[in-house]
XYZ file of C-alpha atoms in Angstrom:
643
model
C 149.375 92.605 152.115
C 146.982 90.221 153.751
C 147.537 86.768 152.059
C 143.853 85.962 151.984
C 143.001 89.075 149.846
C 145.444 88.415 146.950
C 142.418 87.834 144.894
C 139.354 89.533 146.734
C 136.752 88.121 144.560
C 137.898 84.487 144.815
C 138.351 84.933 148.431
C 134.702 85.879 148.869
C 133.308 82.885 146.739
C 135.714 80.285 148.052
C 135.775 81.263 151.752
C 133.906 84.403 153.077
C 130.478 83.691 151.657
C 130.238 80.355 153.484
C 131.931 81.943 156.654
C 129.400 84.784 156.804
C 126.395 82.323 156.504
C 127.735 80.067 159.059
C 128.505 82.822 161.483
C 125.073 84.485 160.941
C 123.399 81.080 161.535
C 125.268 80.600 164.764
C 124.751 84.152 165.891
C 121.004 83.880 165.313
C 120.818 80.699 167.337
C 122.866 82.254 170.208
C 120.261 84.998 170.252
C 117.519 82.446 170.433
C 119.192 80.624 173.190
C 119.746 83.862 175.066
C 116.089 84.859 174.668
C 114.834 81.527 176.021
C 112.422 81.163 173.011
C 111.070 77.555 172.627
C 111.847 76.813 168.823
C 109.860 73.706 168.591
C 106.727 75.334 170.379
C 106.688 78.142 168.113
C 107.155 76.015 164.979
C 104.252 73.953 165.965
C 102.062 77.112 166.743
C 103.041 78.502 163.338
C 102.135 75.233 161.657
C 98.683 75.354 163.303
C 98.326 78.945 162.117
C 99.219 77.991 158.547
C 96.884 74.980 158.637
C 93.969 77.239 159.770
C 94.844 79.735 157.127
C 94.681 77.050 154.517
C 91.151 76.010 155.818
C 90.107 79.600 155.867
C 91.110 80.140 152.230
C 88.999 77.115 151.286
C 86.041 78.738 153.144
C 86.771 82.009 151.409
C 86.917 80.492 148.010
C 83.435 78.893 148.513
C 82.085 82.333 149.688
C 83.657 84.015 146.759
C 82.218 81.441 144.408
C 78.680 81.943 145.645
C 78.946 85.647 145.864
C 80.024 85.479 142.074
C 76.874 83.446 141.361
C 74.728 85.838 143.447
C 76.151 88.819 141.434
C 75.444 87.121 138.141
C 71.927 86.174 139.257
C 71.103 89.666 140.369
C 72.319 90.859 136.964
C 69.998 88.236 135.331
C 67.100 89.264 137.703
C 67.364 92.948 136.812
C 67.639 91.985 133.030
C 64.559 89.728 133.180
C 62.399 92.267 135.051
C 63.430 95.039 132.689
C 62.784 92.928 129.470
C 59.505 91.540 130.993
C 58.088 94.995 131.809
C 59.109 96.391 128.446
C 57.527 93.540 126.637
C 54.396 93.555 128.631
C 53.983 97.407 128.312
C 54.723 97.432 124.572
C 52.094 94.371 124.125
C 49.514 96.566 125.932
C 50.138 99.863 124.010
C 48.292 98.645 120.957
C 51.243 99.639 118.678
C 51.735 96.060 117.476
C 49.555 93.733 115.293
C 50.524 90.741 117.749
C 50.291 91.795 121.329
C 49.602 88.511 122.777
C 53.044 87.216 122.199
C 54.662 90.203 123.740
C 52.423 89.985 126.639
C 53.304 86.328 127.217
C 56.971 87.167 126.721
C 56.693 89.879 129.361
C 54.926 87.677 131.785
C 57.704 84.976 131.219
C 60.463 87.660 131.942
C 58.788 88.703 135.204
C 58.336 85.135 136.247
C 62.113 84.356 135.414
C 62.954 87.523 137.617
C 60.931 86.129 140.570
C 62.562 82.654 140.170
C 65.901 84.174 140.173
C 65.196 86.069 143.369
C 64.025 82.820 144.974
C 67.175 81.035 143.968
C 69.222 83.872 145.478
C 67.366 84.144 148.759
C 66.523 80.398 149.310
C 69.786 78.859 147.894
C 72.743 81.058 147.292
C 72.265 83.288 150.385
C 71.926 80.004 152.426
C 75.119 78.635 151.142
C 76.949 81.931 151.821
C 75.620 82.076 155.350
C 76.608 78.379 156.030
C 80.231 79.447 155.406
C 80.206 82.682 157.624
C 80.220 80.789 161.002
C 83.231 78.626 159.973
C 84.922 81.716 158.531
C 84.388 83.698 161.810
C 85.521 80.748 163.879
C 88.704 80.192 161.869
C 89.541 83.852 161.984
C 89.055 83.765 165.698
C 91.250 80.890 166.044
C 93.934 82.349 163.863
C 94.148 85.524 165.703
C 94.293 83.730 169.040
C 97.090 81.516 167.771
C 98.919 84.484 166.091
C 98.796 86.225 169.491
C 100.258 83.256 171.124
C 103.014 83.000 168.454
C 103.801 86.653 168.987
C 104.141 86.090 172.789
C 106.262 83.119 172.190
C 108.738 85.299 169.952
C 108.638 88.371 172.032
C 111.749 87.752 174.040
C 113.677 87.227 170.767
C 111.979 90.137 168.933
C 113.167 92.626 171.546
C 116.887 91.407 171.451
C 117.276 92.528 167.833
C 119.567 95.528 167.622
C 120.983 97.832 165.002
C 124.498 96.495 164.878
C 123.951 92.692 164.591
C 124.902 92.635 160.922
C 128.096 94.470 161.719
C 129.056 92.120 164.521
C 128.653 89.097 162.173
C 130.762 90.856 159.582
C 133.523 91.603 161.999
C 133.388 87.949 163.254
C 133.850 86.694 159.660
C 136.755 89.047 158.500
C 137.942 90.579 161.691
C 141.686 90.371 160.951
C 141.458 92.476 157.767
C 138.308 94.692 157.778
C 136.811 95.996 160.906
C 133.524 97.941 161.071
C 132.844 100.380 163.930
C 129.806 100.617 166.117
C 129.517 104.261 165.555
C 131.236 106.896 163.280
C 132.629 109.022 166.054
C 134.153 112.491 166.116
C 137.697 111.239 166.406
C 137.595 109.311 163.189
C 135.657 112.033 161.440
C 138.359 114.652 162.400
C 141.047 112.088 161.421
C 139.614 111.473 157.883
C 139.316 115.243 157.369
C 142.694 116.442 158.721
C 144.816 113.494 157.579
C 143.170 112.735 154.202
C 141.323 115.665 153.134
C 137.807 114.273 153.154
C 135.945 117.583 152.954
C 138.151 118.828 150.309
C 137.306 115.888 148.107
C 133.620 115.697 149.166
C 132.513 119.170 150.435
C 129.435 119.421 152.766
C 126.374 120.664 150.820
C 123.327 122.367 152.156
C 121.130 120.438 149.696
C 122.237 117.052 151.189
C 121.579 115.451 154.575
C 123.034 112.239 155.865
C 120.464 109.675 156.798
C 122.825 106.821 157.564
C 126.402 106.247 158.158
C 128.769 103.258 158.825
C 132.374 103.322 159.382
C 135.414 101.023 159.733
C 138.818 100.372 158.623
C 141.016 98.168 156.433
C 144.140 97.389 158.211
C 143.921 100.748 160.079
C 142.967 102.655 157.157
C 139.581 104.420 157.669
C 136.492 104.089 155.489
C 132.957 105.435 155.743
C 129.775 104.168 154.108
C 127.066 106.877 154.156
C 123.705 107.428 152.547
C 122.529 111.032 151.681
C 119.123 112.486 151.039
C 119.730 115.077 148.450
C 117.617 117.849 146.691
C 118.426 119.175 143.219
C 116.558 122.005 141.409
C 115.364 121.012 138.150
C 112.660 121.950 135.651
C 109.103 120.544 135.383
C 106.920 121.164 132.291
C 103.288 121.944 132.975
C 100.797 121.376 130.124
C 97.424 123.401 129.549
C 94.877 122.891 126.903
C 92.114 124.863 125.371
C 89.517 123.381 122.985
C 88.214 125.910 120.400
C 85.438 125.691 117.955
C 84.671 127.629 114.691
C 82.628 127.265 111.515
C 83.613 127.784 107.893
C 81.390 128.051 104.935
C 82.137 126.921 101.234
C 80.219 127.150 98.048
C 79.347 123.923 96.033
C 77.230 123.505 92.881
C 74.293 122.519 95.340
C 74.714 125.637 97.405
C 76.464 126.809 100.538
C 77.824 124.189 103.033
C 78.676 125.144 106.653
C 81.480 123.116 108.288
C 82.127 122.838 111.954
C 85.763 122.560 113.261
C 87.327 121.638 116.642
C 90.830 121.896 117.652
C 92.579 121.389 121.103
C 95.404 123.845 121.554
C 98.349 122.848 123.866
C 100.619 125.378 125.726
C 103.479 124.567 128.126
C 105.217 126.334 130.867
C 108.488 125.312 132.301
C 109.229 126.074 135.966
C 111.577 125.219 138.759
C 110.858 121.944 140.733
C 112.851 120.430 143.513
C 113.769 116.655 142.991
C 114.675 114.530 145.756
C 116.593 111.183 145.886
C 119.165 109.175 147.855
C 122.775 108.438 147.027
C 125.129 106.128 148.890
C 128.993 106.509 148.751
C 131.885 104.556 150.262
C 134.844 106.813 151.158
C 138.275 105.438 151.872
C 141.456 107.079 153.119
C 144.892 105.907 152.197
C 148.172 107.571 151.845
C 149.352 105.691 148.903
C 149.653 107.708 145.665
C 148.852 110.885 147.668
C 148.882 113.119 144.518
C 146.843 111.048 142.107
C 143.478 112.122 140.836
C 141.346 109.929 138.428
C 137.883 108.708 137.905
C 136.226 105.732 136.192
C 132.628 104.421 135.509
C 131.077 101.132 134.744
C 132.203 99.618 131.505
C 129.119 97.324 130.923
C 131.475 94.410 130.171
C 130.133 92.150 132.897
C 128.680 88.834 131.594
C 129.862 89.339 127.956
C 131.833 86.638 126.246
C 135.456 86.955 125.128
C 134.433 88.040 121.522
C 132.166 90.738 122.776
C 134.735 91.999 125.087
C 137.413 92.013 122.483
C 135.215 94.166 120.216
C 134.652 96.615 123.152
C 138.421 96.820 123.788
C 139.350 97.309 120.196
C 136.768 100.100 119.737
C 137.808 101.698 122.849
C 141.592 101.575 122.143
C 141.100 103.265 118.890
C 139.719 106.252 120.786
C 142.495 106.032 123.355
C 145.178 105.964 120.702
C 143.973 109.296 119.489
C 143.855 110.701 122.937
C 147.403 109.575 123.676
C 148.608 111.046 120.307
C 146.888 114.414 120.902
C 148.148 114.827 124.482
C 151.624 114.080 123.469
C 151.693 116.851 120.919
C 149.622 119.546 122.416
C 152.554 121.055 124.559
C 150.166 121.166 127.578
C 152.063 119.936 130.674
C 148.679 119.151 132.540
C 147.807 116.587 129.940
C 150.175 113.610 129.836
C 147.997 110.644 129.298
C 150.262 107.578 128.311
C 148.634 104.292 127.257
C 148.942 101.266 129.613
C 150.554 98.071 127.969
C 147.495 96.099 129.009
C 144.809 97.138 126.497
C 142.012 95.365 128.203
C 142.449 96.962 131.519
C 143.004 100.439 129.879
C 139.760 100.005 127.928
C 137.494 98.511 130.566
C 138.721 100.182 133.811
C 139.198 103.627 132.235
C 140.803 106.105 134.554
C 142.146 107.874 131.510
C 141.579 111.354 133.127
C 144.389 110.502 135.503
C 146.791 113.395 136.367
C 149.805 111.272 137.432
C 150.967 108.377 135.368
C 153.795 107.394 137.803
C 151.422 107.089 140.844
C 148.756 105.469 138.641
C 151.129 102.596 137.698
C 152.280 102.286 141.327
C 148.669 101.377 142.214
C 147.837 99.175 139.328
C 150.330 96.550 139.286
C 149.738 93.276 137.307
C 147.958 91.794 140.464
C 145.869 94.818 140.842
C 144.951 94.802 137.034
C 144.003 91.170 137.349
C 141.596 91.717 140.403
C 140.016 94.624 138.897
C 139.251 92.879 135.698
C 137.994 90.029 137.642
C 135.408 92.335 139.227
C 134.710 93.999 135.932
C 134.205 90.938 133.640
C 132.316 88.589 136.044
C 128.639 89.075 136.327
C 128.368 87.571 139.773
C 127.707 89.034 142.374
C 127.106 92.507 140.960
C 129.492 92.830 137.987
C 130.946 96.165 136.930
C 128.419 98.420 138.577
C 130.833 100.841 140.385
C 132.187 104.301 139.847
C 135.711 104.752 141.340
C 137.062 108.286 142.139
C 140.324 109.116 143.691
C 141.139 112.545 144.794
C 144.596 112.439 146.204
C 144.319 110.326 149.499
C 140.502 109.995 149.266
C 138.974 107.242 147.327
C 135.203 107.240 146.560
C 133.341 104.002 145.409
C 129.710 104.657 144.234
C 128.035 101.309 143.225
C 124.693 100.632 141.807
C 124.036 97.776 144.286
C 124.704 100.085 147.359
C 122.140 102.475 145.878
C 119.531 99.596 146.221
C 120.577 98.257 149.630
C 119.446 99.329 153.134
C 122.385 99.414 155.531
C 120.447 100.483 158.427
C 119.810 96.969 159.898
C 116.704 98.180 161.177
C 115.597 95.487 163.809
C 112.077 95.682 162.648
C 112.985 93.697 159.569
C 113.729 90.657 161.698
C 110.815 90.891 163.973
C 108.242 88.134 163.295
C 105.765 85.783 165.106
C 107.447 82.859 163.384
C 110.920 81.465 164.443
C 111.599 80.207 161.078
C 110.664 83.435 159.207
C 112.713 85.415 161.630
C 115.711 83.105 161.103
C 115.432 83.322 157.362
C 115.016 87.000 157.420
C 118.029 87.507 159.714
C 120.547 85.143 157.879
C 119.645 86.394 154.369
C 119.947 90.092 155.543
C 123.259 89.604 157.299
C 124.487 87.831 154.163
C 123.419 90.454 151.864
C 124.849 93.242 154.172
C 128.168 91.515 154.279
C 128.354 90.955 150.485
C 127.357 94.473 149.689
C 129.894 96.112 151.928
C 132.656 93.921 150.842
C 132.059 94.455 147.093
C 132.042 98.151 147.661
C 135.347 97.544 149.172
C 136.648 95.065 146.632
C 138.066 97.645 144.124
C 140.029 99.073 146.912
C 141.381 95.854 148.615
C 142.090 94.594 144.984
C 145.064 97.143 144.928
C 148.036 95.531 146.893
C 149.660 98.864 147.586
C 146.639 99.934 149.570
C 147.012 96.861 151.829
C 150.764 97.577 152.318
C 149.943 101.174 153.597
C 148.765 100.446 157.153
C 147.879 103.567 159.146
C 150.337 104.043 162.039
C 149.003 107.138 163.571
C 146.915 106.766 166.763
C 143.967 108.977 166.846
C 142.182 107.489 169.892
C 144.265 109.020 172.727
C 143.120 112.645 171.776
C 140.341 114.118 173.924
C 140.057 117.792 172.494
C 137.110 117.348 170.411
C 134.388 120.033 170.107
C 131.502 117.592 169.976
C 130.730 114.143 171.183
C 129.380 112.993 167.736
C 130.124 113.735 164.277
C 127.860 115.769 161.914
C 127.168 112.508 160.179
C 125.699 110.846 163.304
C 123.833 114.093 164.252
C 122.063 114.230 160.895
C 121.603 110.384 160.683
C 119.444 110.528 163.929
C 117.745 113.749 163.172
C 116.497 112.218 160.132
C 114.476 109.811 162.328
C 112.296 112.667 163.556
C 108.683 113.057 162.296
C 108.850 115.617 159.599
C 106.416 118.005 161.254
C 108.734 118.671 164.172
C 111.400 120.071 162.047
C 110.002 121.789 158.847
C 108.504 125.203 158.367
C 104.672 124.680 158.760
C 103.816 125.750 155.214
C 106.120 123.137 153.591
C 104.672 121.011 150.829
C 107.762 119.118 149.786
C 110.274 116.878 151.295
C 113.074 118.614 153.413
C 116.791 118.578 153.798
C 118.044 118.786 157.415
C 121.399 120.199 158.037
C 122.835 119.811 161.548
C 124.973 122.618 162.887
C 127.012 121.975 166.128
C 126.072 124.503 168.660
C 127.491 123.491 172.102
C 128.967 120.478 173.801
C 127.392 119.834 177.226
C 129.013 116.893 179.046
C 128.207 113.713 177.125
C 125.585 115.440 175.090
C 125.718 117.838 171.985
C 123.285 120.543 171.419
C 122.716 121.150 167.634
C 120.559 123.422 165.761
C 118.840 122.049 162.650
C 118.186 124.063 159.599
C 115.372 122.669 157.644
C 115.456 123.556 153.790
C 112.257 122.801 151.943
C 109.659 124.546 149.685
C 106.169 126.076 149.854
C 104.097 125.070 146.744
C 101.902 127.979 145.445
C 99.451 127.383 142.646
C 99.916 129.648 139.623
C 97.946 130.290 136.375
C 99.731 131.550 133.283
C 97.969 132.187 130.005
C 99.962 131.404 126.931
C 99.134 132.792 123.527
C 98.746 130.108 120.776
C 97.474 130.660 117.286
C 94.418 128.474 116.429
C 93.394 126.898 113.289
C 90.699 129.520 112.967
C 93.459 132.281 112.463
C 93.159 133.879 115.842
C 95.390 134.056 118.848
C 93.900 132.217 121.897
C 94.952 132.502 125.567
C 95.626 128.949 126.858
C 95.419 128.612 130.668
C 98.401 126.566 132.237
C 98.117 125.707 135.794
C 101.662 125.250 137.448
C 103.293 125.262 140.807
C 105.770 127.860 142.021
C 108.110 126.380 144.564
C 109.159 129.049 147.089
C 112.231 128.114 149.345
C 111.288 128.135 153.167
C 113.627 127.510 156.186
C 113.120 126.564 159.809
C 115.546 126.216 162.638
C 115.121 123.808 165.467
C 117.229 123.024 168.372
C 117.986 119.254 169.217
C 119.756 117.657 172.070
C 121.777 114.561 171.072
C 123.030 112.277 173.867
C 124.673 108.824 174.231
C 122.676 106.202 175.908
C 124.795 103.176 176.914
C 121.884 100.955 176.538
C 120.442 98.411 174.094
C 117.339 98.694 171.870
C 115.653 96.173 174.146
C 116.414 98.280 177.294
C 115.441 101.574 175.642
C 112.152 100.138 174.428
C 111.325 98.769 178.088
C 112.140 102.107 179.754
C 110.815 104.658 177.102
C 107.296 103.254 177.693
C 107.298 103.928 181.401
C 105.577 107.071 182.968
C 108.740 107.936 185.086
C 110.785 108.227 181.906
C 108.133 110.351 180.075
C 108.104 112.704 182.943
C 111.843 112.949 182.968
C 112.037 113.506 179.298
C 109.379 116.294 179.543
C 112.062 118.397 181.309
C 113.791 118.795 178.044
C 111.160 118.124 175.191
C 107.560 118.346 174.534
C 107.848 115.323 172.207
C 109.046 111.816 172.154
C 112.804 111.215 171.730
C 114.116 109.099 168.927
C 116.734 106.234 169.600
C 119.197 104.696 167.227
C 122.378 102.684 167.679
C 122.965 103.949 171.304
C 122.188 107.600 170.565
C 119.056 109.380 171.935
C 117.990 112.714 170.436
C 115.025 115.034 171.261
C 113.701 118.389 170.067
C 114.435 120.733 172.847
C 111.445 122.677 174.235
C 113.638 125.698 175.552
C 117.160 125.663 174.006
C 118.046 128.978 175.393
C 118.220 127.717 179.076
C 118.060 123.949 178.472
C 121.132 122.288 179.953
C 122.470 118.771 181.038
C 120.488 116.810 178.432
C 123.302 114.219 178.913
C 121.526 113.267 182.219
C 119.420 111.057 180.004
C 122.525 108.761 179.843
C 122.734 108.577 183.627
C 119.054 107.767 183.755
C 119.568 104.462 181.854
C 122.665 103.772 183.854
C 120.567 104.069 187.006
C 118.029 101.456 185.696
C 120.643 98.857 184.258
C 123.658 97.719 185.976
C 126.873 96.864 184.187
C 125.517 93.235 183.341
C 122.442 94.842 181.621
C 120.274 93.592 184.430
C 117.255 95.790 185.076
C 116.923 97.314 188.490
C 113.193 98.240 188.794
C 113.871 100.041 192.107
C 116.170 102.489 190.531
C 113.560 103.798 187.874
C 111.876 106.211 190.229
C 115.041 107.063 192.118
C 116.848 107.796 188.813
C 114.004 109.925 187.773
C 113.831 112.007 190.913
C 117.668 112.273 191.185
C 118.004 113.546 187.639
C 115.085 115.949 188.247
C 116.857 117.247 191.147
C 120.156 117.686 189.431
C 118.565 119.384 186.607
C 116.818 121.808 189.069
C 120.068 122.572 190.827
C 121.826 123.433 187.651
């Protein structure tokens, strides 16, 4: 067991938290140095921008003030004219005994209206106009300075890549936890064959992976992935119909007719697809290989000891009954036995376990102490995690991971301001590391898991059907614009399932099945009894969702190049001409992988030459060789034609 992780929560707060922040700060400054950005120059430019924006806000406040006054005066002008004309006309109509006063009042109203117009045109409009030139000048200066600031930061903005947060995380805790650059086919097969991943977490046609990260804890593999899922549910549609009828009743004064109105409501329930995201962390470990159990949040985080004791006592009464029942039911599959530690038993749960011996091997006194520390303390996330174990596969599903974006999208750091970019980078990296670490925390809290270090080597094998795992296929495919993949009549979101078709050198050819729905308007009449004693047909408009599918072929290839290099090359005409050999649309790039919708999958070969294209432009040091751009294009075109 790693000594540093005897208590994972304490380790984070007493050491790792500061280590990550320091490393993130140093890493960012190294990027700045590499980019050649002049920090002081950019800080000064941004200060000037902010000062100009402050001046502009003052000008805008003055303009808003006088426009408000103008609006009020326009209202008074209209009111004065309307009142004046009305009084004047009524005074001349001869319908009043004192027309003179009304006529005078009308004249006064009209005069006031004229005065208000003069104030608007001579004073208020002048004040507004006086501010328009300074406003325009300030806006122009701000635009110029902002353009200058963007130019200053451009070398740094292009250096941001998808794995910077991973690199900082590895720097901070490298000896214990290691995150991978990519979840490759080798590890995917290893997790399946050795640990039974797909047995525990079957692949579903109504879920598609949009992001995947992987790594290992002392050699034992884990994967963190986010799926976009669709579940068919029910939606209730409402329709209304307003009816009218009359009734008569007799009174001592005669017959009285009464008018009645009622709004009838009718409902239709119909199938409706619902889409959402879910993030899981899956970890493989050989310890306790037959154990199955699950637990969910206890809601104990942040409560005081009295409140926790009440929760424990209440839960333990239920567990006493459960233990007694299972000991006397003569069913060998139910053998629940209470833990000695009442607090752990009540707050952690796991009472659906199938193997008491293996459960106790996992949850030793140190493990219990660690788990309770995570559960009872409110910071950083409290007890927000589900923990499921299916033999050698462990699944953590936490609330904080559902709310966090692990993509490390470089665009989140791009800015015209050095200071804004620095703050965004450091805060994101710290949150990334914290979120990953506390998804792993319930696992590394168990000493037995740290004692089981994976010994089997998987990286010497070469007999893999595909270059990339299904997770990586789907992750990059979800970057495509929707219209390239879905059936044209689709009116909903879509789930994309990647099916491996063929390995071609360094590239994979996959076909993508898109599952979505076409919404068709429907009208149903529902019979409802009205207050008039008659049945009425209430119209209810609803949508029938009809499943539709589409198949698209996609080429997926590695590109041993950075985001910066890809951005530079992908805008060039030679590259676009090269890509047109394979696709009628732009390719997408993420984390060293390029994918494109193939224009002719039946005969299209050698999409992996796209990797060679980038190798022809950048040497091993990442230095651009401009002379090779056209050569690389022509050479690869020739290779493609020959094949």
